[in-house]
CSV table of C-alpha atoms in Angstrom, one decimal:
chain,number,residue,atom,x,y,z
M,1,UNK,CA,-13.8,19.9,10.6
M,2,UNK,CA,-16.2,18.0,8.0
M,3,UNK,CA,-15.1,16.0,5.2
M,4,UNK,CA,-16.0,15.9,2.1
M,5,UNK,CA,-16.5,13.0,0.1
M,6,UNK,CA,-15.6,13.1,-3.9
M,7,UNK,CA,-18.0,11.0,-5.7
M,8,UNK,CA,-16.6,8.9,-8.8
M,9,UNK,CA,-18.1,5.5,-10.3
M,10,UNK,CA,-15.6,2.3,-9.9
M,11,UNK,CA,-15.3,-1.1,-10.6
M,12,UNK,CA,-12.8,-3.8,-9.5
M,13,UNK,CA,-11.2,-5.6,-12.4
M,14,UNK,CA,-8.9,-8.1,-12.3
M,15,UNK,CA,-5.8,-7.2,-14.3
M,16,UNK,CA,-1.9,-7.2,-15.3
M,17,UNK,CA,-0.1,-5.1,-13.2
M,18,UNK,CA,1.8,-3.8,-16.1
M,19,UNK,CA,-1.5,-2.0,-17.5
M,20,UNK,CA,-0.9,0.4,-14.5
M,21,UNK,CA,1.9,2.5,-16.4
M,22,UNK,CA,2.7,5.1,-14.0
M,23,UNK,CA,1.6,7.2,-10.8
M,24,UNK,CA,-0.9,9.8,-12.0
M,25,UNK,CA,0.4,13.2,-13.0
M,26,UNK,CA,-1.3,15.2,-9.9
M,27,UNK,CA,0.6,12.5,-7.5
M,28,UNK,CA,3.9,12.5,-9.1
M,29,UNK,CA,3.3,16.7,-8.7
M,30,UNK,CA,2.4,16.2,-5.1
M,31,UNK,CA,5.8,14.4,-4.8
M,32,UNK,CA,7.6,17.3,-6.4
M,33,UNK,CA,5.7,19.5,-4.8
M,34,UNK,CA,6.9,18.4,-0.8
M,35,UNK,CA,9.8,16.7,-1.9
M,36,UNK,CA,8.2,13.4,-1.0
M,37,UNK,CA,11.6,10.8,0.0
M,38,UNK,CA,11.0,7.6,-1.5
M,39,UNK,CA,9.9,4.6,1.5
M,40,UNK,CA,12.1,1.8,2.0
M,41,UNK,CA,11.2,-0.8,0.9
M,42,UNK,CA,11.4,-4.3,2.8
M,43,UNK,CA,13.3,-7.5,1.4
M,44,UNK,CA,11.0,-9.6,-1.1
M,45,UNK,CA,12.3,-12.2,1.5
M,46,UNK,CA,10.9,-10.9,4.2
M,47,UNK,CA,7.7,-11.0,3.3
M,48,UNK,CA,5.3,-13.8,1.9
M,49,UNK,CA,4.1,-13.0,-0.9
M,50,UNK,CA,0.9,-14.3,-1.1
M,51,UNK,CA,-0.3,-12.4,2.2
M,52,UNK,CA,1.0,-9.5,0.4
M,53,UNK,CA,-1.5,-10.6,-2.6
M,54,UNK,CA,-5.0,-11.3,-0.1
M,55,UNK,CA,-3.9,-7.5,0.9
M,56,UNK,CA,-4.6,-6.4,-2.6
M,57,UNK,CA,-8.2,-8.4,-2.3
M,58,UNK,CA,-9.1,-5.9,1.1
M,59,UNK,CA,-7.2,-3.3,-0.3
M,60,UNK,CA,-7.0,-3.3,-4.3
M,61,UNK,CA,-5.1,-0.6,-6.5
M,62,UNK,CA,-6.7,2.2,-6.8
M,63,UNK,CA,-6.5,3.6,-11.0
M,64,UNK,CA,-7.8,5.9,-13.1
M,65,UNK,CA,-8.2,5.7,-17.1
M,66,UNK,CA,-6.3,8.5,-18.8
M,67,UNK,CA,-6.0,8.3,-22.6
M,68,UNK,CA,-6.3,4.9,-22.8
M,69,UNK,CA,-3.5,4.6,-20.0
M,70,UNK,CA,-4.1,3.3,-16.2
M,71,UNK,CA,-2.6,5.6,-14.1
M,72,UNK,CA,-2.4,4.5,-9.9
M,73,UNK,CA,-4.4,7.3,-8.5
M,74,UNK,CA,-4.6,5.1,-4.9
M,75,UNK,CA,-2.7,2.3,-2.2
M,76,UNK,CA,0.1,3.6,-3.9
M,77,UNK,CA,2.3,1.9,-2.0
M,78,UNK,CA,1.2,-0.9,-2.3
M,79,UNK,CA,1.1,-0.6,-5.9
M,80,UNK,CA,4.8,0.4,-5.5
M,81,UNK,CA,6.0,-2.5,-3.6
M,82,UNK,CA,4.1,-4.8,-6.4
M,83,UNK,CA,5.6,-3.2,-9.2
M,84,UNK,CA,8.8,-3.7,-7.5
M,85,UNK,CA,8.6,-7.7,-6.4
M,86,UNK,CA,6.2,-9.0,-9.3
M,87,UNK,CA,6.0,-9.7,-12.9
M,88,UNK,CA,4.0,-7.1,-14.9
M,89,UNK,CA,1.7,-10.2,-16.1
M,90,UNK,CA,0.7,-10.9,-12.6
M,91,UNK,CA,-2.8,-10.1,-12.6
M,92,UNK,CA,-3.6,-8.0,-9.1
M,93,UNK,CA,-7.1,-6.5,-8.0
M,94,UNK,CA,-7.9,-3.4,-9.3
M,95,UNK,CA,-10.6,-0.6,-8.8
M,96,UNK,CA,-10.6,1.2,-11.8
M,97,UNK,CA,-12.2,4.8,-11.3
M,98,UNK,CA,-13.7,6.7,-14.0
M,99,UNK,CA,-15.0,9.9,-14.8
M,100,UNK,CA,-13.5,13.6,-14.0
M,101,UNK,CA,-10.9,13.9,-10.8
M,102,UNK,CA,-10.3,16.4,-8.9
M,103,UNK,CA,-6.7,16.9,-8.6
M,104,UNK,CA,-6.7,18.4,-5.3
M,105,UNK,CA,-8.8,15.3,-3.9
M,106,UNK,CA,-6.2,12.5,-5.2
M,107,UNK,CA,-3.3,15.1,-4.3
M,108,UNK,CA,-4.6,15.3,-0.5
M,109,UNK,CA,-5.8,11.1,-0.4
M,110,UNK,CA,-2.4,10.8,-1.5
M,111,UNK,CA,-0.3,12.6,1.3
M,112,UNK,CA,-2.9,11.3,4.1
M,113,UNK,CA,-2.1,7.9,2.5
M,114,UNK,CA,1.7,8.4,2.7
M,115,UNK,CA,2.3,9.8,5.8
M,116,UNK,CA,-1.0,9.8,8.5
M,117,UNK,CA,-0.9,6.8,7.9
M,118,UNK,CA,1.9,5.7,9.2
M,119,UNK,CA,1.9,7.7,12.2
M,120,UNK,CA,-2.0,6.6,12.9
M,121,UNK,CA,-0.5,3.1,12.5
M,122,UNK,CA,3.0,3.9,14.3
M,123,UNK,CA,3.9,1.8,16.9
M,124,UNK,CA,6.1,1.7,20.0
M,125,UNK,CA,9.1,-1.3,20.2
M,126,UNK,CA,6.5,-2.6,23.1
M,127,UNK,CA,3.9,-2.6,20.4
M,128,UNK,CA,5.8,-4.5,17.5
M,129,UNK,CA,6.6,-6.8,20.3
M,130,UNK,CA,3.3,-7.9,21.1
M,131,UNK,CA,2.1,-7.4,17.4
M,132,UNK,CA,5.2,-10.1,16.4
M,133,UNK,CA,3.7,-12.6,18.7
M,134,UNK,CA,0.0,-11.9,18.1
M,135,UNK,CA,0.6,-12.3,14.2
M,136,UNK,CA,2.3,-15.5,15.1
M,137,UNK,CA,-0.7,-16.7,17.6
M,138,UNK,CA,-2.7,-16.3,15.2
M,139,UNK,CA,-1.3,-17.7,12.3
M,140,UNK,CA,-0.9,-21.1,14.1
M,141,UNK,CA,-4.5,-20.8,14.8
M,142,UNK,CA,-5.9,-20.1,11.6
M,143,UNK,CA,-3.2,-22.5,10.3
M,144,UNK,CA,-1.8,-20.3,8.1
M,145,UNK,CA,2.1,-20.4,7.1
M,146,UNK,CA,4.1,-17.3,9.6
M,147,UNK,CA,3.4,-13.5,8.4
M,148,UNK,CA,7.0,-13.2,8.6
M,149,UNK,CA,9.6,-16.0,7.8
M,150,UNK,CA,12.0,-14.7,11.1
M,151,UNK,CA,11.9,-12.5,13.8
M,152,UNK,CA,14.5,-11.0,12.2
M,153,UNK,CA,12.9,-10.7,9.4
M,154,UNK,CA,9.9,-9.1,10.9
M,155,UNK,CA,12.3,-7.1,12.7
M,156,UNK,CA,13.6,-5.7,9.3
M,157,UNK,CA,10.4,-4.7,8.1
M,158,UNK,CA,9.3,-2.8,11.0
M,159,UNK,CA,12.5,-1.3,11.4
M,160,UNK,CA,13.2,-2.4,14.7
M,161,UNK,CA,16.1,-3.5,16.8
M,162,UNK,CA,15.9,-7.3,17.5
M,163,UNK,CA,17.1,-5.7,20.7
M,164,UNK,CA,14.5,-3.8,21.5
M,165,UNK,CA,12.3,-7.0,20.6
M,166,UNK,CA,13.6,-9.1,23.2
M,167,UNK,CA,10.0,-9.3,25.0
M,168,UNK,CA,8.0,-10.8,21.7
């Protein structure tokens, strides 16, 4: 089946994380529509932060202008998780969209964002094994501080049995 791409004119800005006010209407109706659970969330501590922050730089907010109010229209959980750990002055990478949405477009990037996602990206206890010890491989190579402070706390994140990650 072909897909179609929406057109819309962007620009990444650099700004407070607070100016994002709220998920957009059509998501928070997508939500209520399939009675979309709320994600766990990991520990803060679990994760260092300012790997969490060069994600934002591959993969900035995605916002659109709506009466003078930013609304996250995109990477919303990401957005979600920064909202939740960080200080609304913190100024993130966003791409600010502009012009006319389509509310079924954002509606349907929002539910292939939630959940195909995840299970394009879903991986086998084997998997987060090998992933555990490739992150840490290369880490020391690059010389960059651990992804994770623990196994455990790697463990936590991916919502794995340390168990079940006795081979990483």
């Amino acid at each position: 089946m072909a897909s179609t791409t929406h057109q819309f004119h962007s620009q990444i800005q650099l700004l407070p994380l607070g100016e994002i006010s709220e998920l957009h209407e059509t998501l928070q109706n997508a939500r209520k529509k399939y009675q979309l659970p709320p994600l766990a969330q990991p520990s803060q501590a679990d994760i260092h932060m300012p790997h969490a922050l060069t994600l934002l730089d591959v993969f900035p907010i995605l916002a659109h202008r709506t009466r003078n109010k930013l609304r996250c229209v995109g990477n919303v959980r990401l957005w979600e998780l920064c909202r939740a750990w960080l200080d609304p002055d913190q100024v993130v990478p966003v791409n600010v969209v502009s012009g006319r949405l389509k509310p079924d477009y954002w509606a349907r990037n929002y539910l292939l964002e939630t959940y195909y996602v995840n299970v394009l990206f879903g991986l086998t206890d084997d998997d987060c094994a090998s992933l555990y010890r490739f992150s840490n491989e290369w880490a020391d190579d690059l010389e960059l501080p651990p992804i994770f402070p623990s196994k455990a706390a790697y463990c936590r994140a991916m919502r794995v049995g340390k168990g079940r990650m006795a081979r990483g």
